[in-house]
mmCIF file of C-alpha atoms and ligand atoms in Angstrom:
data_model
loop_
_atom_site.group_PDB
_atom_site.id
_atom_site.type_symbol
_atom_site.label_atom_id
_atom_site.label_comp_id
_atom_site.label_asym_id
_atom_site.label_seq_id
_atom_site.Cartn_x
_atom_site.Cartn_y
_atom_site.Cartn_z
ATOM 1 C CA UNK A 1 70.324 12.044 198.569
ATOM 2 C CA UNK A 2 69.527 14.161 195.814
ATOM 3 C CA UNK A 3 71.170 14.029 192.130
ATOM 4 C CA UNK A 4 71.899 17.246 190.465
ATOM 5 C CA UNK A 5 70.777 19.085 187.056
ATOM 6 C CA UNK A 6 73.464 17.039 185.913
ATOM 7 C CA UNK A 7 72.268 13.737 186.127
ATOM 8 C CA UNK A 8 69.773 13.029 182.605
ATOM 9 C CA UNK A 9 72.759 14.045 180.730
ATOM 10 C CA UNK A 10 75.197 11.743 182.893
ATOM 11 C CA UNK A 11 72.667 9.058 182.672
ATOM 12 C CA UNK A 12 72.460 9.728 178.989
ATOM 13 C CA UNK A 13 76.207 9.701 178.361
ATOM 14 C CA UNK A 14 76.611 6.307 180.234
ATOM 15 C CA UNK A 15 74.142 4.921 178.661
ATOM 16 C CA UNK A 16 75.712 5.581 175.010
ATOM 17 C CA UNK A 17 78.940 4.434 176.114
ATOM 18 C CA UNK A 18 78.010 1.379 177.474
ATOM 19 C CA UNK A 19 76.966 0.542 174.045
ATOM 20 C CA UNK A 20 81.058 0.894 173.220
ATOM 21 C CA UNK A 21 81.740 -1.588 175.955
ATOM 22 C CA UNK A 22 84.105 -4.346 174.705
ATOM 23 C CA UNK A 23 83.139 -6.944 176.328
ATOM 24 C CA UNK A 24 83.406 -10.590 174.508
ATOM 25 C CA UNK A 25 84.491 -12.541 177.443
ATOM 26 C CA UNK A 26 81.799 -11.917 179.691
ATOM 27 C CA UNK A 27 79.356 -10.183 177.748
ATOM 28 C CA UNK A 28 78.702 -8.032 180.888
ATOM 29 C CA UNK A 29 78.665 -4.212 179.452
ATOM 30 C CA UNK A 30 79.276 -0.878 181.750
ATOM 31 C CA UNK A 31 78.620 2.431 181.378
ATOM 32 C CA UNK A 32 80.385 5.304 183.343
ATOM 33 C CA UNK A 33 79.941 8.819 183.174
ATOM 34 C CA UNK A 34 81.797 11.175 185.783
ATOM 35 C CA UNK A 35 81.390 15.309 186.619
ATOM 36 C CA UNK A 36 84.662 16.918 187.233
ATOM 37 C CA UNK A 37 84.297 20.183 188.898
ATOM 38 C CA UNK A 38 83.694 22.654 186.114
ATOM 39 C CA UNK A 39 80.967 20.556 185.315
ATOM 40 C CA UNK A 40 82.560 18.454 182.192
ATOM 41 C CA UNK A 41 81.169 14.902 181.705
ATOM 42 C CA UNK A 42 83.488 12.148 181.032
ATOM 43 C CA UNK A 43 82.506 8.686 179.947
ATOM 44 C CA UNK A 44 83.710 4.905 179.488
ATOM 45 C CA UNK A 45 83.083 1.506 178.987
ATOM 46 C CA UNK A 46 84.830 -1.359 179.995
ATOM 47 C CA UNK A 47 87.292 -2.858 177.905
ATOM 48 C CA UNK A 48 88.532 -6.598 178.070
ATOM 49 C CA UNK A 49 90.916 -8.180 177.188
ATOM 50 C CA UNK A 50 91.779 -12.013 176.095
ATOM 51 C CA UNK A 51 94.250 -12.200 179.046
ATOM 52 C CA UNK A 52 91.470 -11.694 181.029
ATOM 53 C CA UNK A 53 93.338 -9.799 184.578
ATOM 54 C CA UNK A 54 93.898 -6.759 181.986
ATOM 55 C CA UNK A 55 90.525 -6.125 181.734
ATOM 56 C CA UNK A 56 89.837 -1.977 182.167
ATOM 57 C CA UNK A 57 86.807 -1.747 183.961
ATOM 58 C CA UNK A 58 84.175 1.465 182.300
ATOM 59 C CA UNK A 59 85.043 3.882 186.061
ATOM 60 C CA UNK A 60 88.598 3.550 184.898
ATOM 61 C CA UNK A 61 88.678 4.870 181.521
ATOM 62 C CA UNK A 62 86.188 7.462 182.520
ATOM 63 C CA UNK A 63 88.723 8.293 185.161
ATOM 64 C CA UNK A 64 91.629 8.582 182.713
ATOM 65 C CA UNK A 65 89.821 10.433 180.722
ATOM 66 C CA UNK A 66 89.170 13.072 183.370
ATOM 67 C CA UNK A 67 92.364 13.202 184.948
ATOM 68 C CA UNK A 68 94.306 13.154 181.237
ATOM 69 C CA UNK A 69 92.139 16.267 180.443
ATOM 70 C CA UNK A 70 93.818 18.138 183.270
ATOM 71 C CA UNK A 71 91.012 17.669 185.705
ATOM 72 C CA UNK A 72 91.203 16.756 189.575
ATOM 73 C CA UNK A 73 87.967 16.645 191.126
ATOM 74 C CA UNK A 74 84.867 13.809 190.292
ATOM 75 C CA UNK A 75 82.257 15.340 192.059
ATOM 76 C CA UNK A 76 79.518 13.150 190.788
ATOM 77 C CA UNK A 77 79.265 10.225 188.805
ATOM 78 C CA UNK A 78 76.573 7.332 187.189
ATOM 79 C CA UNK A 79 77.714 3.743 186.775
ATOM 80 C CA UNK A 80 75.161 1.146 184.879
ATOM 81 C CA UNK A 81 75.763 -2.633 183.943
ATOM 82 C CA UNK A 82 73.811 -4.856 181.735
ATOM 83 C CA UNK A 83 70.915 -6.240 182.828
ATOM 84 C CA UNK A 84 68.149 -5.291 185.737
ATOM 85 C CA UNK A 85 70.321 -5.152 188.820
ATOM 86 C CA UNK A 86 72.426 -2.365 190.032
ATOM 87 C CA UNK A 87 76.160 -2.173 189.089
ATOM 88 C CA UNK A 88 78.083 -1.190 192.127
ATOM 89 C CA UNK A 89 81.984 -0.099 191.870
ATOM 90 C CA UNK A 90 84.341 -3.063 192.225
ATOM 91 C CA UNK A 91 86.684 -2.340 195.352
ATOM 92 C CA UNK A 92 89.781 -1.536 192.677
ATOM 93 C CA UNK A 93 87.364 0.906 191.040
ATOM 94 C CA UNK A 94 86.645 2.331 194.894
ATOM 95 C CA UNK A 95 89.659 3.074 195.239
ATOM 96 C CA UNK A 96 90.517 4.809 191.960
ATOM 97 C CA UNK A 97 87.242 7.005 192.304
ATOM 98 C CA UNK A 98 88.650 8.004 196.521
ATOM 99 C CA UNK A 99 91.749 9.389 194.662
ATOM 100 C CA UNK A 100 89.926 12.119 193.082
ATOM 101 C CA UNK A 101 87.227 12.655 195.179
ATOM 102 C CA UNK A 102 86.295 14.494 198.439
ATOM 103 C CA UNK A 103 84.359 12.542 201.368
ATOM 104 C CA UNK A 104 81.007 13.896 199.661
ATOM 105 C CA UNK A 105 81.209 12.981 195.941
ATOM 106 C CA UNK A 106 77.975 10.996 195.149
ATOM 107 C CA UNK A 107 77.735 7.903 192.692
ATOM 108 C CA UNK A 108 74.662 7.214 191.598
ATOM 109 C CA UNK A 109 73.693 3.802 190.167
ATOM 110 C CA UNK A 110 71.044 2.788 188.264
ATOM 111 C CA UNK A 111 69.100 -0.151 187.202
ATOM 112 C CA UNK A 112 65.658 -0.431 184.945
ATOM 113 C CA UNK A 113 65.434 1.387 181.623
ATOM 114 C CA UNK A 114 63.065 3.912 180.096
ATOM 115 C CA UNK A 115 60.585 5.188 182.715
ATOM 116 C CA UNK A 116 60.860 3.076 184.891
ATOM 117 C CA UNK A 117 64.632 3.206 186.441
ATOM 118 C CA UNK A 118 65.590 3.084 189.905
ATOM 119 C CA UNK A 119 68.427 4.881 191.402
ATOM 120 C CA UNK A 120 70.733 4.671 194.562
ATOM 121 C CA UNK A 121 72.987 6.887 195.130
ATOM 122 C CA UNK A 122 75.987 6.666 197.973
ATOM 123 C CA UNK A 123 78.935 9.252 198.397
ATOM 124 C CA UNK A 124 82.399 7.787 197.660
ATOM 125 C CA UNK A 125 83.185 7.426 201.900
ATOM 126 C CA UNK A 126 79.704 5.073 202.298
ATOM 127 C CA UNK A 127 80.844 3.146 199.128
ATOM 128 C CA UNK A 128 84.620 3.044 201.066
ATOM 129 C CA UNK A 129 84.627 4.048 204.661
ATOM 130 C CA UNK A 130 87.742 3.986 206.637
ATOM 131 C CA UNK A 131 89.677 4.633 203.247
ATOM 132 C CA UNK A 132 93.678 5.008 201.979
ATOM 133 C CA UNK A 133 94.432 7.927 200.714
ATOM 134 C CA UNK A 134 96.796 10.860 200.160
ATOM 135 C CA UNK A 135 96.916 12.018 204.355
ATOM 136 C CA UNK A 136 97.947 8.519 205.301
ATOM 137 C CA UNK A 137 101.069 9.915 203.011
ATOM 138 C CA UNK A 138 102.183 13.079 204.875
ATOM 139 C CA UNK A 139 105.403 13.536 202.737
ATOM 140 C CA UNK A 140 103.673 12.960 199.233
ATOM 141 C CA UNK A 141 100.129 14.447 200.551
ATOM 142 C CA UNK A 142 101.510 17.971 201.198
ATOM 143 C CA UNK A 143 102.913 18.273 197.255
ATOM 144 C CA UNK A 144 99.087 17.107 195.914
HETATM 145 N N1 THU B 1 83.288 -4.079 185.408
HETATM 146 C C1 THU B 1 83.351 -2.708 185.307
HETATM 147 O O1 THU B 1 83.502 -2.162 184.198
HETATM 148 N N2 THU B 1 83.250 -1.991 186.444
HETATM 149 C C2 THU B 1 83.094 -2.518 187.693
HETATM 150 O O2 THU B 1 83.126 -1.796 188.666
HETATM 151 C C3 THU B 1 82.864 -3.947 187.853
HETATM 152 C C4 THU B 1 83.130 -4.786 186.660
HETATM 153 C C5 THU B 1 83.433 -4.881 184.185
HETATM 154 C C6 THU B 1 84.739 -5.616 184.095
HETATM 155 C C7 THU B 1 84.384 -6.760 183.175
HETATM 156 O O3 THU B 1 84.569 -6.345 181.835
HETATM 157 C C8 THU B 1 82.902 -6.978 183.412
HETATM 158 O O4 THU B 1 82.431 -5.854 184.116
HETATM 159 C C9 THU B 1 82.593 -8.223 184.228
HETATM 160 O O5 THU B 1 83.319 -8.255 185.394
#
């Protein structure tokens, strides 16, 4: 699966941001940058919290942003964690992502730095097949 023209500034964004992540409980920082479809970039971080269950992870404050700026649509995003390995979506974060996505949207995830970064990259329906969503709703689905 390809990535798009998109992606060096995505992966730039996320990057930044993940230096914003607050993070003093598990010292484990995310980056998130998402593509709405005109093409705006929105990024997060994750943000903890000292009752630890209210932690926001970095997809869902890149999410807000998006959807609080009147958009609808991800249709591509970049998540990156600390370290060398790969930061894949938690299942809440799955979820959140299906909402505003169609079947294709691709997240792309990334681990390495500098030159030498590798990337995998899965559309939102490999990353949560068999998914709950909006149709499963006929009488709310129809007013979306
Ligand atoms: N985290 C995210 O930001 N996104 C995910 O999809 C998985 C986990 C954050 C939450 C918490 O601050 C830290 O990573 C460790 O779980």
């Amino acid at each position: 699966m390809q990535t798009s023209s998109y992606f060096d500034e995505m992966l730039k964004q996320a990057l930044h941001i993940k230096t914003r992540a607050y993070a003093p409980y598990s010292h484990f920082h995310v980056g998130a940058c998402f593509r709405s479809e005109d093409n705006t970039l929105y990024s997060g971080c994750n943000i903890e919290n000292a009752s630890y269950g209210l932690t926001l992870c970095a997809e869902a404050v890149a999410l807000g942003k998006l959807v609080s700026a009147g958009k609808k649509r991800i249709v591509e995003g970049i998540v990156l964690g600390s370290g060398e390995a790969f930061c894949p979506p938690c299942g809440r974060c799955r979820q959140l992502i299906r909402e505003f996505s169609e079947d294709d949207a691709c997240i792309h995830f990334v681990k390495g730095s500098g030159k030498s970064i590798t990337i995998k990259t899965l559309t939102i329906s490999e990353l949560l097949p068999f998914s709950f969503g909006a149709p499963q709703l006929p009488a709310i689905g129809k007013n979306l």
